[in-house]
Tab-separated table of C-alpha atoms in Angstrom:
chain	number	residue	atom	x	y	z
F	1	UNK	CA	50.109	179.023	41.719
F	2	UNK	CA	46.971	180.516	40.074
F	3	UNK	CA	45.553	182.466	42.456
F	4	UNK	CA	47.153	186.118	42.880
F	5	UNK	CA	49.197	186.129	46.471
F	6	UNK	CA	52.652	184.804	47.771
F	7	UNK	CA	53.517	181.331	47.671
F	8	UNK	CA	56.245	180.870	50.728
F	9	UNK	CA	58.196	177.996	51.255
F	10	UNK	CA	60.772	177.567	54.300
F	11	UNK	CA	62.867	174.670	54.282
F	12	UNK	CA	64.568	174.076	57.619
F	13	UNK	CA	67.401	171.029	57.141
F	14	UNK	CA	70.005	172.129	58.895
F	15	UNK	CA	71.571	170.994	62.037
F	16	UNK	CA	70.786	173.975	63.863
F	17	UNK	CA	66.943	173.427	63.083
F	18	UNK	CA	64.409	173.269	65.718
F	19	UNK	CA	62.092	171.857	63.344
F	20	UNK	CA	63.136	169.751	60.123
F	21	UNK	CA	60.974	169.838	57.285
F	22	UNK	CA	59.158	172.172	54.707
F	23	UNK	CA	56.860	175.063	55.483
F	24	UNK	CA	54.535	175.853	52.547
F	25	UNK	CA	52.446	178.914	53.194
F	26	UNK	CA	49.710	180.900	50.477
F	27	UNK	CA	49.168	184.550	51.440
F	28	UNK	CA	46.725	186.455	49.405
F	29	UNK	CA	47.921	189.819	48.231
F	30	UNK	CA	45.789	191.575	50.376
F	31	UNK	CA	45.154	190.948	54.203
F	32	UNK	CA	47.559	188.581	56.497
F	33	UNK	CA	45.853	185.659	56.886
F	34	UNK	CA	47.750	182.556	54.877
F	35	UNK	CA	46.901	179.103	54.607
F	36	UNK	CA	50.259	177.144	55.898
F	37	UNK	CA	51.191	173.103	56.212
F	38	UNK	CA	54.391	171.699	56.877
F	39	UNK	CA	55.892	168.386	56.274
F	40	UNK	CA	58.748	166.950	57.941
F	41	UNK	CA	61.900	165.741	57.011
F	42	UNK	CA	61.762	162.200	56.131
F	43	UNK	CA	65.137	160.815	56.565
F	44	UNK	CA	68.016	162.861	58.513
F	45	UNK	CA	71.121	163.004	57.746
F	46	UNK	CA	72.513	165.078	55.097
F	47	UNK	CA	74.489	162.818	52.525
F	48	UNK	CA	72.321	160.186	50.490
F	49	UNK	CA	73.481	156.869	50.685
F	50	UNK	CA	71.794	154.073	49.302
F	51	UNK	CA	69.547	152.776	52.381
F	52	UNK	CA	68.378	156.298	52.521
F	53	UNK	CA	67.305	156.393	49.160
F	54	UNK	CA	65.720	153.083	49.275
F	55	UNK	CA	64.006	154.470	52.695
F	56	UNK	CA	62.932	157.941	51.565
F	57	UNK	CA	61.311	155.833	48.320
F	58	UNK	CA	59.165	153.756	50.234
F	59	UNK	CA	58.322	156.125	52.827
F	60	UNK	CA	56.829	158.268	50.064
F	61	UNK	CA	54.804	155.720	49.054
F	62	UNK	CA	53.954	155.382	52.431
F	63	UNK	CA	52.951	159.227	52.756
F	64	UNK	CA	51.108	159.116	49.160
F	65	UNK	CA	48.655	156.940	50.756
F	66	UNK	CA	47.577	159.376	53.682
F	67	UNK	CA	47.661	162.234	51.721
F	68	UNK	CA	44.105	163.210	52.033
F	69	UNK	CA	44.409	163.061	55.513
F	70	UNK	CA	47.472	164.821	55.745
F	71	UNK	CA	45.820	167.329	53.694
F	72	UNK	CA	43.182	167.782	56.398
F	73	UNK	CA	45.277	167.528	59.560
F	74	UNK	CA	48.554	169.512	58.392
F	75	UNK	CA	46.882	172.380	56.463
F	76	UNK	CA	46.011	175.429	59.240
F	77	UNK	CA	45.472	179.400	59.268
F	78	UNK	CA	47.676	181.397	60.742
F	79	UNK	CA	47.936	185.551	60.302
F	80	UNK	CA	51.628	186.832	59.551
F	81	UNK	CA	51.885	190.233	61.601
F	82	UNK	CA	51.053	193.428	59.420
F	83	UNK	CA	54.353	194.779	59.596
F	84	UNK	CA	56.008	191.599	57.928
F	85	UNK	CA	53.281	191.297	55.353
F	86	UNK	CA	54.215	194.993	54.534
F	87	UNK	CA	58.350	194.492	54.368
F	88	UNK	CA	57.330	191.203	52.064
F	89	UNK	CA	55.286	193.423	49.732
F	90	UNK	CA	58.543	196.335	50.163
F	91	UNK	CA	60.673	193.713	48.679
F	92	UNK	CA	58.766	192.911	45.890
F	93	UNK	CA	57.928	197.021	45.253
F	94	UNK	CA	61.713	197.422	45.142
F	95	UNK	CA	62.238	194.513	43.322
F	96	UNK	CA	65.230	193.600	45.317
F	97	UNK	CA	67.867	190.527	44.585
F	98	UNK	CA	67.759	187.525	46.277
F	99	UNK	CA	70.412	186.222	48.497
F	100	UNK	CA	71.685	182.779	47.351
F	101	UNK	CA	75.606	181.224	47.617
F	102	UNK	CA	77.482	178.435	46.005
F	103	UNK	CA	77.852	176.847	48.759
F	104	UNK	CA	75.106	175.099	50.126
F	105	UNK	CA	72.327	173.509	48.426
F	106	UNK	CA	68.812	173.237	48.191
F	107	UNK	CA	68.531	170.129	50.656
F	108	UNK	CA	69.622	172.565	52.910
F	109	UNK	CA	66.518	174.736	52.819
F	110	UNK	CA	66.437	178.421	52.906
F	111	UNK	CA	63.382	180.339	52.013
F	112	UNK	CA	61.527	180.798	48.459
F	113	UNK	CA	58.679	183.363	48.131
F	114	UNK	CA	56.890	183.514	44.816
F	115	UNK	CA	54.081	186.347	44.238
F	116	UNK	CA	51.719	186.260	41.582
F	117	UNK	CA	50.080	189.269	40.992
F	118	UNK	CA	46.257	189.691	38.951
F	119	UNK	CA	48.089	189.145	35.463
F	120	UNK	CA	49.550	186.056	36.573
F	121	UNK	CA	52.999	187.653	36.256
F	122	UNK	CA	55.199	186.201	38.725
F	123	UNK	CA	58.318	187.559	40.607
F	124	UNK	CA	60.523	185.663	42.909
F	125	UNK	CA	62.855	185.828	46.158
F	126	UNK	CA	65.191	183.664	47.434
F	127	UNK	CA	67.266	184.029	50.706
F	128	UNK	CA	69.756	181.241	51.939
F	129	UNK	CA	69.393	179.307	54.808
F	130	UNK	CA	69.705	181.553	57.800
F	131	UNK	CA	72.718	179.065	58.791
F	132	UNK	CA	74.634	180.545	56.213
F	133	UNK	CA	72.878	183.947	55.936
F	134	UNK	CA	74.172	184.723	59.465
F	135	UNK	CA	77.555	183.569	58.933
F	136	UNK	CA	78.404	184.953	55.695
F	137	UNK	CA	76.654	188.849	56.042
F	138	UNK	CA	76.719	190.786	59.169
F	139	UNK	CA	72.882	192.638	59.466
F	140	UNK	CA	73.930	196.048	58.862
F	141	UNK	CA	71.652	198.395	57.244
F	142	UNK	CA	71.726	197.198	53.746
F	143	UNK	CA	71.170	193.547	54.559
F	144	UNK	CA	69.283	193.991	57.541
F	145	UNK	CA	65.734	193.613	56.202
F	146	UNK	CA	66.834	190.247	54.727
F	147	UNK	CA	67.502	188.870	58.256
F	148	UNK	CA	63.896	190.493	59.510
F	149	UNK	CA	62.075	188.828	56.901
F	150	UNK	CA	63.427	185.536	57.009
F	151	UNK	CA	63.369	185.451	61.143
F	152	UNK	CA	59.490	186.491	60.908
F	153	UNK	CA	58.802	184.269	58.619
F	154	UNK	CA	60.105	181.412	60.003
F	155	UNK	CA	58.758	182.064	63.583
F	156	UNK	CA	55.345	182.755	61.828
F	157	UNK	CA	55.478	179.125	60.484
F	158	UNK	CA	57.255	177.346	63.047
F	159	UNK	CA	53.761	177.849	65.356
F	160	UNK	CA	51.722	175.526	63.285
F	161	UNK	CA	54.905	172.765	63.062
F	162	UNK	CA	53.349	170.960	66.022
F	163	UNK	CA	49.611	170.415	64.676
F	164	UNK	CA	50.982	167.147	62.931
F	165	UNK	CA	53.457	164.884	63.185
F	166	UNK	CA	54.403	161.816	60.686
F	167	UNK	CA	56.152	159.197	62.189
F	168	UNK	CA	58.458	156.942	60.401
F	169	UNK	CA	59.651	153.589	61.281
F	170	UNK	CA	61.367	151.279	58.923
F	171	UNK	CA	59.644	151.934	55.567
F	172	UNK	CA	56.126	152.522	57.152
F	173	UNK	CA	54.828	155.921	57.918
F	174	UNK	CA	51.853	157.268	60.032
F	175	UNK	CA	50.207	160.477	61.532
F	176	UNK	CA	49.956	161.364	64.941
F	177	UNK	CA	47.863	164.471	65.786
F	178	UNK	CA	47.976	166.714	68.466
């Protein structure tokens, strides 16, 4: 996180996820194109027992080994619309709060922005997963921009989710590409 611009990360874990996994996303502070991967869950289910911790372990190790070509095939550019670029940037002008519960927990995703600006001063936002955001809060006007930003920017990344795909069988993972 050197580089002025807004680090995003989306974690969709949920049940009600079309796509499991983690969106990481770098958007410069000016303009709307952003460099975005994705990685996929690696072992569903949402208590860790210990066959999925042996499981997720190896399978790491599995993924460490193709990381440079992961790095190739699961990094793309894609350009967030101008009018969410400009609500992120609103949020950060009006330094507003995040949105996080004690319920929940960060296996279950949600979405982190971090934005670095030219002094290396950083300033952060965190929403809930939209599970709970939309079950908790109804979108009325003073929420409503939180539910805007987090449903653009998880349709944004959710159109690169299908440019690579690691399959995992056993212990042993691999990449298919599209």
């Amino acid at each position: 996180m050197s580089k002025p611009g807004y680090y995003i990360v989306l974690g969709n874990y949920m049940y009600d996820d079309k796509v499991r996994g983690t969106f990481f996303a770098y958007l410069p502070l000016s303009g709307n194109e952003a460099e975005v991967s994705f990685m996929q869950a690696l072992v569903s289910g949402y208590y860790m027992d210990q066959w999925k911790a042996d499981t997720l372990q190896a399978r790491e190790k599995s993924i460490e080994k193709m990381r440079p070509q992961l790095q190739k095939a699961c990094k793309k550019k894609t350009e967030f619309p101008e009018e969410l670029v400009a609500l992120m940037k609103t949020f950060f002008e009006r330094n507003s709060m995040s949105i996080v519960g004690a319920w929940g927990g960060a296996e279950e995703g949600g979405l982190h922005i971090v934005r670095v600006d030219e002094n290396q001063n950083r300033t952060f936002l965190d929403v809930m997963h939209l599970f709970y955001l939309e079950r908790w809060f109804e979108p009325k006007e003073l929420i409503k921009d939180y539910f805007t930003l987090y449903k653009g920017v998880k349709a944004t990344l959710e159109r690169i989710s299908g440019v690579c795909k690691v399959v995992c069988s056993g212990y042993e993972c691999s990449l298919e590409e599209f």
